[in-house]
């Protein structure tokens, strides 16, 4: 008994000593070099990523990510958000929070990490889920350390390593390692990294290693290219792969297309009733193009979009017969269904994968890999190619919008994948026009009527209003009308018939505007630019050390024509001269004509899509300054 007591006392003494020992400080902020704090809201202290491949269908990814948040503007970079599904699990999650001295503030418990469906708001079937943790820290700076393991049971996509994950973030150290069997083939592309891989052997395995240190924060610049195009990125991809029993090879776009085509096999059935309806449509069509249009309208009239994310649902559509029966599907299923309908009508078309999104850059066309997130349809005709967006019941025939236009897409054909460019909308198609008539009266109010057209990609500006209530429309008009002291009396909107591939919407607006311009004594100073004005906030910032090229993402044309009816008792005292400027970026002109008792003001601006060298930045900025000056021209009326 005495020996037991002595042992217990010794054990307690050891525990007390252990608890009394201060914990080691981790990642104190004072260890960050001052150069890395400059222009930064957060600093990546350490990022270590290891991707170990065991076979074409099995791999592990181990990540440790430590980031210091310097102020509230960097809080978004402290969020842990990782997805998983039946092919990719998340294991061994550890999240630690440290204060600025490096003391451990908290160890996040598993029940504090949310687990939710990735597409729950619009998905019918899914097994994609996400783990989410948002720290609630009010004292800055603080540091969060996140580590976890992904276990892959099917491989189609390999990780992308991007040491700097955004503007205003600096990097102390970031590394990426790929471990493979000796005879295993995979591919990678180094972009703007400034380093090459170190290759070594580790037993019977190969070890590829990349590391960067001390990367300062980049500042965002007006009209910059996409961040992915300017920062260092390592892209990786398999050669041979297998997922859910479907094996393939993506050494070439042709091979990747062959694999995608194999996912469509046996999914092309239609009911006898639908086949009979297609035959009726064929009998009624006046041309091959008209037939495609009628089939597309038929598909739109009897389907709706529902996301399907189950099993290999990220890449394989469910059958056209199921769409035919149930009347719904995701982008893959609806595109496949439309393709099958067209095939029944004797029209060949191609299932087409694309990286879609208004603010998403084009794919790396020189690096074959899974880069798509959407599917639509390509219909080659004798004299034209029609692109069909199959997920909307209201999208005009042949119109794809700026989510999928002007980018590389992969046509999935029986002979394999073919990389082509989707439709580009030109400055003669992306046109916004305003025709206004202003019956001037300063005191009681000027009556104003505006007829506007939005064409091409400009269609997307107002298209949502077609299905909104009168109240929602009026709210939109007030929020998007820059005319002061305006009272709106009427607004209407309609899509112009016959405008499909390049759709067009017309709006009419009537309003009363009091105190337009300014009156001093007998003179009325009348601004000519009533509708579309470049404000000082639109002028690119001064930048004497421009780093990145200048990117203008789409071509467009704006034309404003305004007739001002001069009221009785006033005459014109002065009219500015017509003006014009032409640059490589675009052109701008203003003309003023006197027609009896009216002043006709015409403003025309075109912008040219392109990527321009940084050395042209001052010229680009001056173009905006010149346009702003011309936008401020005035006519002076004087009492007779």
Short mmCIF file of C-alpha atoms in Angstrom, two decimals, residues 68-247:
data_model
loop_
_atom_site.label_atom_id
_atom_site.label_comp_id
_atom_site.label_asym_id
_atom_site.label_seq_id
_atom_site.Cartn_x
_atom_site.Cartn_y
_atom_site.Cartn_z
CA UNK A 68 -1.94 34.84 -40.43
CA UNK A 69 -4.82 37.28 -40.80
CA UNK A 70 -3.53 40.83 -40.30
CA UNK A 71 -6.87 42.66 -40.27
CA UNK A 72 -10.59 42.15 -40.92
CA UNK A 73 -10.08 42.46 -44.69
CA UNK A 74 -8.31 39.10 -44.64
CA UNK A 75 -10.96 37.13 -42.71
CA UNK A 76 -12.21 35.33 -45.85
CA UNK A 77 -8.81 33.66 -46.20
CA UNK A 78 -9.22 32.01 -42.77
CA UNK A 79 -12.27 30.01 -43.85
CA UNK A 80 -11.93 26.24 -44.14
CA UNK A 81 -14.13 24.94 -46.96
CA UNK A 82 -13.44 21.56 -48.55
CA UNK A 83 -15.74 19.36 -50.63
CA UNK A 84 -15.97 15.60 -50.67
CA UNK A 85 -18.00 12.86 -52.36
CA UNK A 86 -17.97 9.09 -52.84
CA UNK A 87 -14.64 9.36 -54.68
CA UNK A 88 -12.88 11.77 -52.33
CA UNK A 89 -13.08 11.75 -48.53
CA UNK A 90 -11.82 14.27 -45.95
CA UNK A 91 -10.07 12.79 -42.95
CA UNK A 92 -7.93 13.84 -39.97
CA UNK A 93 -9.10 17.46 -39.92
CA UNK A 94 -7.24 19.59 -37.38
CA UNK A 95 -7.86 23.33 -37.00
CA UNK A 96 -5.92 25.43 -34.47
CA UNK A 97 -6.19 29.15 -33.73
CA UNK A 98 -3.29 31.23 -32.36
CA UNK A 99 -3.09 34.80 -31.11
CA UNK A 100 -0.51 37.30 -32.34
CA UNK A 101 2.06 36.11 -29.79
CA UNK A 102 1.68 32.52 -30.97
CA UNK A 103 -0.32 31.26 -28.01
CA UNK A 104 -2.92 28.59 -28.74
CA UNK A 105 -6.36 30.19 -28.39
CA UNK A 106 -8.51 27.22 -29.35
CA UNK A 107 -8.53 23.78 -30.89
CA UNK A 108 -11.60 23.48 -33.10
CA UNK A 109 -13.83 20.54 -32.23
CA UNK A 110 -15.33 18.30 -34.88
CA UNK A 111 -18.88 19.40 -34.03
CA UNK A 112 -17.88 23.01 -34.74
CA UNK A 113 -17.17 22.11 -38.39
CA UNK A 114 -20.32 22.28 -40.50
CA UNK A 115 -21.17 19.50 -42.92
CA UNK A 116 -23.68 20.34 -45.64
CA UNK A 117 -24.80 19.57 -49.18
CA UNK A 118 -22.84 21.44 -51.84
CA UNK A 119 -25.84 22.09 -54.09
CA UNK A 120 -28.76 21.80 -51.69
CA UNK A 121 -30.65 24.85 -53.00
CA UNK A 122 -31.22 23.50 -56.51
CA UNK A 123 -30.12 19.89 -56.64
CA UNK A 124 -32.41 16.88 -56.88
CA UNK A 125 -29.82 14.13 -56.44
CA UNK A 126 -26.35 14.63 -55.01
CA UNK A 127 -23.60 13.14 -52.95
CA UNK A 128 -21.26 16.14 -53.11
CA UNK A 129 -20.86 17.62 -49.65
CA UNK A 130 -18.68 20.22 -47.98
CA UNK A 131 -16.94 20.74 -44.66
CA UNK A 132 -17.03 24.36 -43.51
CA UNK A 133 -15.54 26.28 -40.60
CA UNK A 134 -15.62 30.08 -40.27
CA UNK A 135 -13.57 31.35 -37.33
CA UNK A 136 -15.07 34.02 -35.11
CA UNK A 137 -12.05 36.04 -34.00
CA UNK A 138 -12.25 39.75 -33.20
CA UNK A 139 -8.65 40.39 -32.20
CA UNK A 140 -6.07 40.94 -34.92
CA UNK A 141 -3.66 39.65 -36.02
CA UNK A 142 -4.44 35.98 -35.51
CA UNK A 143 -3.23 32.76 -37.12
CA UNK A 144 -5.15 29.68 -38.20
CA UNK A 145 -3.54 26.32 -38.88
CA UNK A 146 -5.54 23.84 -40.96
CA UNK A 147 -4.51 20.29 -41.78
CA UNK A 148 -6.42 17.41 -43.35
CA UNK A 149 -6.10 14.39 -45.62
CA UNK A 150 -8.01 13.55 -48.81
CA UNK A 151 -8.38 9.90 -49.72
CA UNK A 152 -9.16 9.36 -53.43
CA UNK A 153 -10.97 6.25 -54.65
CA UNK A 154 -11.14 7.17 -58.34
CA UNK A 155 -9.04 9.82 -60.08
CA UNK A 156 -10.02 12.16 -62.87
CA UNK A 157 -8.66 15.48 -61.58
CA UNK A 158 -5.30 16.17 -59.92
CA UNK A 159 -4.61 19.15 -57.63
CA UNK A 160 -3.59 22.62 -58.80
CA UNK A 161 -0.96 24.40 -56.69
CA UNK A 162 -1.14 28.17 -56.53
CA UNK A 163 1.27 29.55 -53.90
CA UNK A 164 -0.33 33.00 -53.80
CA UNK A 165 -4.10 32.63 -53.58
CA UNK A 166 -5.12 36.25 -54.17
CA UNK A 167 -4.24 39.90 -54.24
CA UNK A 168 -3.08 41.46 -50.95
CA UNK A 169 -1.64 38.16 -49.69
CA UNK A 170 2.04 37.41 -49.21
CA UNK A 171 3.74 34.03 -48.79
CA UNK A 172 6.53 33.03 -46.40
CA UNK A 173 6.76 29.46 -47.63
CA UNK A 174 4.70 27.19 -49.84
CA UNK A 175 5.57 23.76 -51.18
CA UNK A 176 4.01 21.03 -53.27
CA UNK A 177 5.16 17.46 -53.60
CA UNK A 178 4.00 14.62 -55.86
CA UNK A 179 5.05 11.07 -55.05
CA UNK A 180 4.48 8.35 -57.65
CA UNK A 181 5.53 4.77 -58.38
CA UNK A 182 8.70 4.58 -60.48
CA UNK A 183 6.92 3.71 -63.73
CA UNK A 184 3.90 5.99 -63.26
CA UNK A 185 3.14 8.69 -65.86
CA UNK A 186 1.41 11.99 -65.16
CA UNK A 187 1.69 15.49 -66.60
CA UNK A 188 2.23 18.98 -65.25
CA UNK A 189 2.54 22.56 -66.47
CA UNK A 190 4.49 25.29 -64.66
CA UNK A 191 3.09 28.77 -65.28
CA UNK A 192 4.77 31.95 -64.00
CA UNK A 193 6.40 30.06 -61.13
CA UNK A 194 9.98 31.03 -61.85
CA UNK A 195 11.12 27.61 -60.57
CA UNK A 196 11.28 24.08 -61.87
CA UNK A 197 10.59 20.81 -60.09
CA UNK A 198 13.24 18.96 -58.14
CA UNK A 199 13.12 15.26 -58.97
CA UNK A 200 14.39 12.67 -56.52
CA UNK A 201 13.97 9.00 -55.64
CA UNK A 202 12.48 7.75 -52.39
CA UNK A 203 12.83 4.00 -52.20
CA UNK A 204 10.93 2.60 -55.17
CA UNK A 205 9.09 5.90 -55.75
CA UNK A 206 9.72 9.16 -57.58
CA UNK A 207 9.46 12.44 -55.73
CA UNK A 208 8.65 15.72 -57.54
CA UNK A 209 9.03 18.85 -55.41
CA UNK A 210 8.36 22.57 -55.83
CA UNK A 211 8.91 25.29 -53.24
CA UNK A 212 8.68 29.08 -53.16
CA UNK A 213 9.53 31.51 -50.37
CA UNK A 214 9.13 35.20 -49.59
CA UNK A 215 6.54 36.26 -52.14
CA UNK A 216 5.34 39.81 -51.53
CA UNK A 217 1.68 40.78 -51.83
CA UNK A 218 0.40 41.86 -55.24
CA UNK A 219 -1.85 44.88 -55.51
CA UNK A 220 -4.91 44.66 -57.70
CA UNK A 221 -4.72 46.85 -60.81
CA UNK A 222 -7.60 48.19 -62.88
CA UNK A 223 -8.37 46.15 -66.01
CA UNK A 224 -5.89 43.41 -65.12
CA UNK A 225 -5.97 39.95 -66.70
CA UNK A 226 -7.44 37.17 -64.60
CA UNK A 227 -5.31 36.55 -61.50
CA UNK A 228 -4.61 32.98 -62.57
CA UNK A 229 -2.88 34.40 -65.64
CA UNK A 230 -0.50 36.64 -63.72
CA UNK A 231 0.49 34.63 -60.66
CA UNK A 232 2.47 31.41 -60.32
CA UNK A 233 0.45 28.22 -60.83
CA UNK A 234 1.30 24.54 -61.18
CA UNK A 235 -1.26 22.50 -63.13
CA UNK A 236 -1.20 18.71 -62.80
CA UNK A 237 -3.21 16.02 -64.57
CA UNK A 238 -3.24 12.26 -65.12
CA UNK A 239 -2.36 10.46 -68.29
CA UNK A 240 -4.24 7.22 -67.63
CA UNK A 241 -7.08 7.42 -65.13
CA UNK A 242 -10.05 5.50 -63.78
CA UNK A 243 -13.16 6.60 -61.91
CA UNK A 244 -16.19 4.51 -60.98
CA UNK A 245 -15.03 1.76 -63.31
CA UNK A 246 -14.62 4.05 -66.33
CA UNK A 247 -10.99 4.08 -67.46
#
